[in-house]
mmCIF file of C-alpha atoms in Angstrom:
data_model
loop_
_atom_site.group_PDB
_atom_site.id
_atom_site.type_symbol
_atom_site.label_atom_id
_atom_site.label_comp_id
_atom_site.label_asym_id
_atom_site.label_seq_id
_atom_site.Cartn_x
_atom_site.Cartn_y
_atom_site.Cartn_z
ATOM 1 C CA MET A 1 -3.871 20.753 2.515
ATOM 2 C CA THR A 2 -5.158 19.748 5.681
ATOM 3 C CA HIS A 3 -3.368 16.604 7.319
ATOM 4 C CA HIS A 4 -5.598 13.345 7.623
ATOM 5 C CA PRO A 5 -3.653 10.657 9.197
ATOM 6 C CA LEU A 6 -6.182 7.902 7.820
ATOM 7 C CA ARG A 7 -6.161 9.460 4.375
ATOM 8 C CA ASP A 8 -2.303 9.356 4.239
ATOM 9 C CA TYR A 9 -2.334 5.761 5.086
ATOM 10 C CA GLY A 10 -4.892 4.907 2.591
ATOM 11 C CA LEU A 11 -2.881 6.635 -0.171
ATOM 12 C CA LEU A 12 0.382 4.861 0.973
ATOM 13 C CA ALA A 13 -1.704 1.768 1.000
ATOM 14 C CA ILE A 14 -2.782 2.484 -2.691
ATOM 15 C CA LEU A 15 0.834 3.362 -3.874
ATOM 16 C CA THR A 16 2.088 0.194 -2.333
ATOM 17 C CA VAL A 17 -0.606 -1.933 -4.529
ATOM 18 C CA LEU A 18 0.125 0.088 -7.472
ATOM 19 C CA TRP A 19 4.001 0.227 -7.545
ATOM 20 C CA GLY A 20 4.467 -3.291 -5.646
ATOM 21 C CA SER A 21 2.408 -4.990 -8.702
ATOM 22 C CA ALA A 22 4.350 -3.124 -11.244
ATOM 23 C CA PHE A 23 7.187 -5.699 -10.899
ATOM 24 C CA ALA A 24 5.005 -8.367 -12.231
ATOM 25 C CA LEU A 25 3.436 -6.654 -15.206
ATOM 26 C CA ILE A 26 7.151 -5.363 -15.901
ATOM 27 C CA LYS A 27 8.125 -8.994 -16.329
ATOM 28 C CA ILE A 28 5.241 -9.850 -18.503
ATOM 29 C CA ALA A 29 6.047 -6.778 -20.819
ATOM 30 C CA VAL A 30 9.735 -7.147 -21.241
ATOM 31 C CA GLU A 31 9.314 -10.770 -22.942
ATOM 32 C CA THR A 32 8.603 -8.917 -26.226
ATOM 33 C CA PHE A 33 9.214 -5.573 -25.341
ATOM 34 C CA SER A 34 12.614 -4.137 -24.892
ATOM 35 C CA PRO A 35 13.140 -2.101 -21.788
ATOM 36 C CA VAL A 36 13.827 1.307 -23.031
ATOM 37 C CA SER A 37 10.998 0.967 -25.414
ATOM 38 C CA MET A 38 8.661 -0.434 -22.839
ATOM 39 C CA THR A 39 9.163 2.357 -20.602
ATOM 40 C CA ALA A 40 8.941 5.096 -23.337
ATOM 41 C CA ALA A 41 5.390 3.411 -24.192
ATOM 42 C CA ARG A 42 4.225 3.621 -20.444
ATOM 43 C CA VAL A 43 5.075 7.038 -19.846
ATOM 44 C CA LEU A 44 3.821 8.366 -23.217
ATOM 45 C CA LEU A 45 0.449 6.525 -22.788
ATOM 46 C CA ALA A 46 0.304 7.917 -19.016
ATOM 47 C CA ALA A 47 1.410 11.533 -20.437
ATOM 48 C CA VAL A 48 -1.542 11.465 -22.771
ATOM 49 C CA LEU A 49 -4.107 10.321 -20.191
ATOM 50 C CA LEU A 50 -2.978 12.819 -17.494
ATOM 51 C CA TYR A 51 -2.913 15.811 -19.767
ATOM 52 C CA ALA A 52 -6.595 14.986 -21.066
ATOM 53 C CA ILE A 53 -7.403 14.678 -17.510
ATOM 54 C CA ALA A 54 -5.906 17.963 -16.599
ATOM 55 C CA ARG A 55 -7.872 19.818 -19.619
ATOM 56 C CA PHE A 56 -11.028 18.150 -18.477
ATOM 57 C CA ALA A 57 -10.470 19.321 -15.052
ATOM 58 C CA GLY A 58 -9.869 22.870 -16.473
ATOM 59 C CA GLN A 59 -6.183 23.041 -15.738
ATOM 60 C CA ARG A 60 -3.688 24.290 -18.375
ATOM 61 C CA LEU A 61 0.005 23.479 -18.627
ATOM 62 C CA PRO A 62 2.081 26.699 -18.986
ATOM 63 C CA GLY A 63 3.134 27.748 -22.716
ATOM 64 C CA LEU A 64 6.705 28.266 -23.611
ATOM 65 C CA GLY A 65 6.195 31.801 -24.774
ATOM 66 C CA THR A 66 6.992 33.231 -21.295
ATOM 67 C CA ARG A 67 9.645 33.179 -19.052
ATOM 68 C CA GLU A 68 7.654 31.828 -16.502
ATOM 69 C CA GLY A 69 6.534 28.803 -18.639
ATOM 70 C CA ARG A 70 9.786 28.024 -19.843
ATOM 71 C CA VAL A 71 11.074 27.942 -16.100
ATOM 72 C CA THR A 72 8.258 25.488 -15.155
ATOM 73 C CA TRP A 73 8.979 23.323 -18.122
ATOM 74 C CA CYS A 74 12.505 23.059 -16.781
ATOM 75 C CA HIS A 75 11.354 21.900 -13.361
ATOM 76 C CA PHE A 76 9.159 19.333 -15.235
ATOM 77 C CA LEU A 77 12.385 18.223 -16.836
ATOM 78 C CA ALA A 78 14.202 17.815 -13.688
ATOM 79 C CA VAL A 79 11.125 15.999 -12.002
ATOM 80 C CA GLY A 80 11.229 13.667 -14.910
ATOM 81 C CA THR A 81 14.973 12.881 -15.078
ATOM 82 C CA LEU A 82 15.188 12.501 -11.350
ATOM 83 C CA GLY A 83 11.987 10.463 -10.866
ATOM 84 C CA ASN A 84 12.065 8.349 -13.731
ATOM 85 C CA GLY A 85 14.842 8.514 -16.187
ATOM 86 C CA LEU A 86 18.011 8.422 -14.086
ATOM 87 C CA PRO A 87 17.151 6.023 -11.245
ATOM 88 C CA PHE A 88 15.389 3.596 -13.799
ATOM 89 C CA THR A 89 18.583 3.583 -15.682
ATOM 90 C CA LEU A 90 21.010 3.280 -12.400
ATOM 91 C CA VAL A 91 18.980 0.548 -11.237
ATOM 92 C CA ALA A 92 18.892 -1.847 -14.577
ATOM 93 C CA TRP A 93 22.712 -1.014 -14.701
ATOM 94 C CA GLY A 94 23.218 -2.077 -11.119
ATOM 95 C CA GLU A 95 21.027 -5.027 -11.118
ATOM 96 C CA ALA A 96 22.973 -6.500 -14.233
ATOM 97 C CA THR A 97 25.376 -7.505 -11.391
ATOM 98 C CA VAL A 98 24.118 -7.088 -7.906
ATOM 99 C CA SER A 99 21.326 -9.223 -6.822
ATOM 100 C CA SER A 100 17.632 -7.913 -6.504
ATOM 101 C CA SER A 101 17.556 -8.733 -2.579
ATOM 102 C CA LEU A 102 20.730 -6.475 -1.960
ATOM 103 C CA ALA A 103 19.434 -3.749 -4.483
ATOM 104 C CA ALA A 104 16.224 -3.625 -2.709
ATOM 105 C CA ILE A 105 18.036 -2.799 0.456
ATOM 106 C CA LEU A 106 20.181 -0.310 -1.076
ATOM 107 C CA ILE A 107 16.873 1.542 -2.539
ATOM 108 C CA GLY A 108 15.442 1.286 1.179
ATOM 109 C CA VAL A 109 18.133 3.782 2.184
ATOM 110 C CA MET A 110 15.794 6.458 0.062
ATOM 111 C CA PRO A 111 14.001 7.439 3.461
ATOM 112 C CA VAL A 112 17.313 8.426 5.213
ATOM 113 C CA PHE A 113 18.473 10.628 2.241
ATOM 114 C CA THR A 114 14.835 12.274 1.928
ATOM 115 C CA ALA A 115 14.846 13.196 5.543
ATOM 116 C CA ALA A 116 18.580 14.414 5.492
ATOM 117 C CA LEU A 117 17.428 16.575 2.271
ATOM 118 C CA ALA A 118 14.237 17.679 3.715
ATOM 119 C CA ARG A 119 15.827 18.914 6.475
ATOM 120 C CA LEU A 120 18.661 20.791 4.755
ATOM 121 C CA THR A 121 15.999 22.486 2.385
ATOM 122 C CA GLY A 122 13.697 23.771 5.265
ATOM 123 C CA ILE A 123 10.692 21.421 3.947
ATOM 124 C CA GLU A 124 10.826 19.351 7.530
ATOM 125 C CA PRO A 125 12.564 21.852 9.738
ATOM 126 C CA ARG A 126 12.536 19.229 12.359
ATOM 127 C CA ILE A 127 13.294 15.416 11.681
ATOM 128 C CA GLY A 128 13.009 14.218 15.399
ATOM 129 C CA TRP A 129 14.328 10.962 17.351
ATOM 130 C CA ARG A 130 10.781 9.378 16.425
ATOM 131 C CA ARG A 131 11.412 9.680 12.735
ATOM 132 C CA ILE A 132 15.075 8.498 13.032
ATOM 133 C CA CYS A 133 13.779 5.700 14.957
ATOM 134 C CA GLY A 134 11.150 5.041 12.133
ATOM 135 C CA ILE A 135 13.747 5.134 9.275
ATOM 136 C CA CYS A 136 16.171 2.629 10.988
ATOM 137 C CA LEU A 137 13.613 0.387 12.043
ATOM 138 C CA GLY A 138 12.593 0.559 8.287
ATOM 139 C CA LEU A 139 16.201 -0.398 7.254
ATOM 140 C CA ALA A 140 16.157 -2.890 9.695
ATOM 141 C CA ALA A 141 12.929 -4.511 8.792
ATOM 142 C CA LEU A 142 14.349 -4.534 5.047
ATOM 143 C CA VAL A 143 17.409 -6.641 6.219
ATOM 144 C CA VAL A 144 15.294 -9.037 7.971
ATOM 145 C CA LEU A 145 12.852 -9.447 4.953
ATOM 146 C CA MET A 146 15.447 -10.158 2.537
ATOM 147 C CA GLY A 147 17.696 -12.105 4.745
ATOM 148 C CA PRO A 148 21.011 -10.845 6.377
ATOM 149 C CA ALA A 149 22.986 -13.009 3.680
ATOM 150 C CA ALA A 150 21.910 -10.293 0.988
ATOM 151 C CA LEU A 151 24.324 -7.907 2.684
ATOM 152 C CA ALA A 152 27.150 -10.046 2.238
ATOM 153 C CA GLY A 153 27.677 -8.657 -1.003
ATOM 154 C CA LEU A 154 28.483 -5.210 0.208
ATOM 155 C CA GLY A 155 32.106 -4.163 -0.544
ATOM 156 C CA ASN A 156 32.671 -6.805 -2.905
ATOM 157 C CA GLY A 157 34.003 -6.328 -6.563
ATOM 158 C CA ALA A 158 30.710 -5.103 -7.588
ATOM 159 C CA VAL A 159 31.217 -1.543 -5.816
ATOM 160 C CA LEU A 160 30.224 0.514 -8.819
ATOM 161 C CA ALA A 161 27.040 -1.474 -9.233
ATOM 162 C CA GLN A 162 26.230 -1.035 -5.576
ATOM 163 C CA LEU A 163 26.854 2.709 -5.951
ATOM 164 C CA ALA A 164 24.614 3.062 -9.041
ATOM 165 C CA VAL A 165 21.882 1.318 -6.879
ATOM 166 C CA ALA A 166 22.609 3.715 -4.082
ATOM 167 C CA GLY A 167 22.604 6.741 -6.560
ATOM 168 C CA ALA A 168 19.221 5.879 -7.650
ATOM 169 C CA ALA A 169 18.013 6.230 -3.879
ATOM 170 C CA VAL A 170 19.398 9.538 -3.819
ATOM 171 C CA SER A 171 17.939 10.624 -7.105
ATOM 172 C CA TYR A 172 14.487 9.249 -5.736
ATOM 173 C CA ALA A 173 14.921 11.139 -2.602
ATOM 174 C CA ALA A 174 15.991 14.437 -4.255
ATOM 175 C CA ASN A 175 12.882 14.080 -6.760
ATOM 176 C CA ALA A 176 10.882 13.789 -3.449
ATOM 177 C CA VAL A 177 12.009 17.003 -1.868
ATOM 178 C CA TYR A 178 12.385 18.927 -5.224
ATOM 179 C CA THR A 179 8.589 17.736 -6.078
ATOM 180 C CA LYS A 180 7.568 19.038 -2.649
ATOM 181 C CA HIS A 181 8.549 22.465 -3.522
ATOM 182 C CA LEU A 182 6.589 22.445 -6.915
ATOM 183 C CA THR A 183 3.569 21.298 -5.123
ATOM 184 C CA LEU A 184 3.360 24.135 -2.864
ATOM 185 C CA ARG A 185 2.800 26.595 -6.102
ATOM 186 C CA MET A 186 0.668 24.407 -8.563
ATOM 187 C CA PRO A 187 -2.118 21.993 -8.829
ATOM 188 C CA ILE A 188 -1.329 18.223 -8.506
ATOM 189 C CA LEU A 189 -2.638 17.382 -11.828
ATOM 190 C CA THR A 190 -0.818 20.163 -13.783
ATOM 191 C CA LEU A 191 2.514 18.710 -12.012
ATOM 192 C CA ALA A 192 1.358 15.108 -12.867
ATOM 193 C CA ALA A 193 0.752 15.816 -16.500
ATOM 194 C CA GLY A 194 3.631 18.040 -16.841
ATOM 195 C CA ASN A 195 6.084 15.461 -15.325
ATOM 196 C CA LEU A 196 4.925 12.847 -17.284
ATOM 197 C CA ILE A 197 4.866 14.837 -20.745
ATOM 198 C CA ALA A 198 8.595 15.883 -19.946
ATOM 199 C CA SER A 199 9.545 11.990 -18.910
ATOM 200 C CA ALA A 200 8.130 10.882 -22.287
ATOM 201 C CA ALA A 201 10.030 13.807 -24.259
ATOM 202 C CA ILE A 202 13.026 12.037 -23.043
ATOM 203 C CA MET A 203 12.462 8.578 -23.121
ATOM 204 C CA VAL A 204 10.495 8.275 -26.514
ATOM 205 C CA PRO A 205 13.925 9.781 -28.366
ATOM 206 C CA LEU A 206 16.235 7.808 -26.279
ATOM 207 C CA ALA A 207 14.091 4.562 -27.476
ATOM 208 C CA PHE A 208 14.482 5.456 -31.163
ATOM 209 C CA ILE A 209 18.426 5.938 -30.531
ATOM 210 C CA MET A 210 18.908 3.072 -28.295
ATOM 211 C CA GLU A 211 16.642 0.511 -29.585
ATOM 212 C CA SER A 212 13.994 0.072 -32.917
ATOM 213 C CA PRO A 213 10.666 0.230 -31.324
ATOM 214 C CA LEU A 214 8.682 0.225 -34.637
ATOM 215 C CA GLN A 215 10.287 -3.167 -35.416
ATOM 216 C CA LEU A 216 9.306 -4.463 -32.263
ATOM 217 C CA ARG A 217 6.164 -7.406 -32.287
ATOM 218 C CA PRO A 218 4.827 -7.586 -28.632
ATOM 219 C CA ASP A 219 2.454 -10.161 -28.198
ATOM 220 C CA MET A 220 -1.175 -9.398 -26.515
ATOM 221 C CA ASP A 221 -0.085 -10.059 -22.975
ATOM 222 C CA ALA A 222 2.915 -7.747 -23.044
ATOM 223 C CA LEU A 223 0.775 -5.043 -24.773
ATOM 224 C CA ALA A 224 -2.059 -5.496 -22.093
ATOM 225 C CA ALA A 225 0.799 -5.243 -19.474
ATOM 226 C CA VAL A 226 2.098 -1.989 -20.931
ATOM 227 C CA ILE A 227 -1.398 -0.567 -21.146
ATOM 228 C CA VAL A 228 -2.125 -1.424 -17.476
ATOM 229 C CA LEU A 229 1.330 -0.116 -16.434
ATOM 230 C CA GLY A 230 0.618 3.248 -18.174
ATOM 231 C CA ILE A 231 -2.948 3.841 -16.804
ATOM 232 C CA PHE A 232 -2.562 2.508 -13.171
ATOM 233 C CA GLN A 233 0.961 1.968 -12.249
ATOM 234 C CA THR A 234 2.225 5.326 -13.954
ATOM 235 C CA ALA A 235 -0.459 7.953 -14.106
ATOM 236 C CA LEU A 236 -2.867 7.041 -11.420
ATOM 237 C CA ALA A 237 0.254 6.346 -9.222
ATOM 238 C CA ALA A 238 1.766 10.063 -10.094
ATOM 239 C CA ILE A 239 -1.307 11.505 -8.850
ATOM 240 C CA VAL A 240 -1.664 9.413 -5.645
ATOM 241 C CA TYR A 241 2.106 10.263 -5.083
ATOM 242 C CA PHE A 242 1.719 14.048 -5.523
ATOM 243 C CA ARG A 243 -1.087 14.205 -3.163
ATOM 244 C CA LEU A 244 0.713 12.104 -0.503
ATOM 245 C CA LEU A 245 3.615 14.508 -0.988
ATOM 246 C CA VAL A 246 1.270 17.480 -0.410
ATOM 247 C CA SER A 247 -0.645 16.153 2.628
ATOM 248 C CA ALA A 248 2.270 14.088 4.639
ATOM 249 C CA GLY A 249 5.451 15.302 3.233
ATOM 250 C CA PRO A 250 8.419 13.588 1.268
ATOM 251 C CA THR A 251 9.845 11.470 4.575
ATOM 252 C CA PHE A 252 6.432 9.741 4.945
ATOM 253 C CA ALA A 253 6.049 9.241 1.538
ATOM 254 C CA SER A 254 9.555 7.630 1.094
ATOM 255 C CA MET A 255 8.201 4.883 3.426
ATOM 256 C CA ILE A 256 6.859 3.261 0.307
ATOM 257 C CA ASN A 257 10.521 1.747 -0.185
ATOM 258 C CA TYR A 258 10.029 -0.229 2.782
ATOM 259 C CA LEU A 259 6.282 -1.405 1.934
ATOM 260 C CA ILE A 260 6.884 -2.603 -1.695
ATOM 261 C CA PRO A 261 9.242 -5.234 -0.667
ATOM 262 C CA ALA A 262 6.661 -6.212 2.157
ATOM 263 C CA PHE A 263 3.897 -6.316 -0.333
ATOM 264 C CA GLY A 264 5.749 -8.603 -2.725
ATOM 265 C CA ALA A 265 6.129 -10.987 0.213
ATOM 266 C CA VAL A 266 2.658 -10.993 1.016
ATOM 267 C CA VAL A 267 1.803 -11.456 -2.806
ATOM 268 C CA GLY A 268 3.880 -14.529 -2.963
ATOM 269 C CA ILE A 269 2.128 -16.083 0.188
ATOM 270 C CA ALA A 270 -1.513 -15.122 -0.653
ATOM 271 C CA TRP A 271 -1.340 -15.845 -4.415
ATOM 272 C CA LEU A 272 1.775 -18.302 -4.730
ATOM 273 C CA GLY A 273 0.962 -20.247 -1.746
ATOM 274 C CA GLU A 274 4.647 -19.420 -0.227
ATOM 275 C CA VAL A 275 4.819 -20.448 3.506
ATOM 276 C CA LEU A 276 4.931 -17.279 6.075
ATOM 277 C CA GLY A 277 8.183 -17.433 7.974
ATOM 278 C CA TRP A 278 9.165 -15.828 11.024
ATOM 279 C CA GLY A 279 11.022 -13.221 9.276
ATOM 280 C CA GLU A 280 8.111 -11.929 7.139
ATOM 281 C CA VAL A 281 6.248 -11.367 10.188
ATOM 282 C CA VAL A 282 8.735 -9.733 12.298
ATOM 283 C CA ALA A 283 9.627 -7.416 9.079
ATOM 284 C CA LEU A 284 6.020 -6.491 8.721
ATOM 285 C CA GLY A 285 5.843 -5.671 12.330
ATOM 286 C CA LEU A 286 9.019 -3.489 11.838
ATOM 287 C CA ILE A 287 7.709 -1.784 9.016
ATOM 288 C CA LEU A 288 4.204 -0.946 10.354
ATOM 289 C CA ALA A 289 6.193 0.567 13.537
ATOM 290 C CA ALA A 290 8.258 2.511 11.311
ATOM 291 C CA ILE A 291 5.730 3.906 9.442
ATOM 292 C CA ALA A 292 3.618 4.935 12.733
ATOM 293 C CA LEU A 293 6.672 6.622 13.953
ATOM 294 C CA VAL A 294 7.598 8.584 10.870
ATOM 295 C CA ARG A 295 3.847 9.830 10.227
ATOM 296 C CA ASN A 296 3.535 11.009 13.998
ATOM 297 C CA PRO A 297 6.634 12.666 14.884
ATOM 298 C CA ALA A 298 7.065 13.800 18.596
ATOM 299 C CA PRO A 299 5.571 17.283 19.331
ATOM 300 C CA ASP A 300 7.559 20.345 19.762
ATOM 301 C CA ARG A 301 8.220 21.050 23.243
ATOM 302 C CA ARG A 302 10.019 24.104 22.933
#
């Protein structure tokens, strides 16, 4: 796929809005949905929708009758685990102990792991000083946005919880690099549909094992929130994310971890009337500079 910087920035902006707004919808959904059942319903709806779209577009998912088909579904299961099941669980477990601000900063190290893994696997052979500076600027922006006090909890008695959230960042990074390999040899719709079907195959049985989803009586607001999450924040976001991976690479796509907290701050200012402080302004400037550096690495002068 040809690189188009403006399109890449547009895809990143769409993904920021979709994933940044998901937190409010999740908050509404879990009022009457249990967490695992909510996630299972969300990925199941997205899987059905993406499968229908893929079939309408003339794309077929591989069958299990051939060795190649079984290998492909193993890839789908790996992506579904690394990108959904494992990090969702680690973050939820970690945030039971650590603050959301510290969790956001710990998740923010994902671009560091992504760049390292992309370099080790040969997807992005050269990182360059501009990308390194961009990643460091993004991390600095998170600290400014969340407040330096959020770092005060590092190294306290909640070390395992902190490691769990950092482990989720590693899982997301591994998923970005792993998925980039898959996007090189299969259509985006096929990958998105297979990923969500595999995620549903994991989360739906898990919901029945851990909870009693058929006994839930969600209210209309929670039901509407789950439907919106499944259609937009999961199905549409998967297509946008994989297209961004193909076009700009995993390191640039991982910059979404810096934009989501900034988007949350902007929503609070615009929607809830919160006051814009100097910290938000500085953080937003650092994030925009970081993204520009990561998207436009220094040219090869060899």
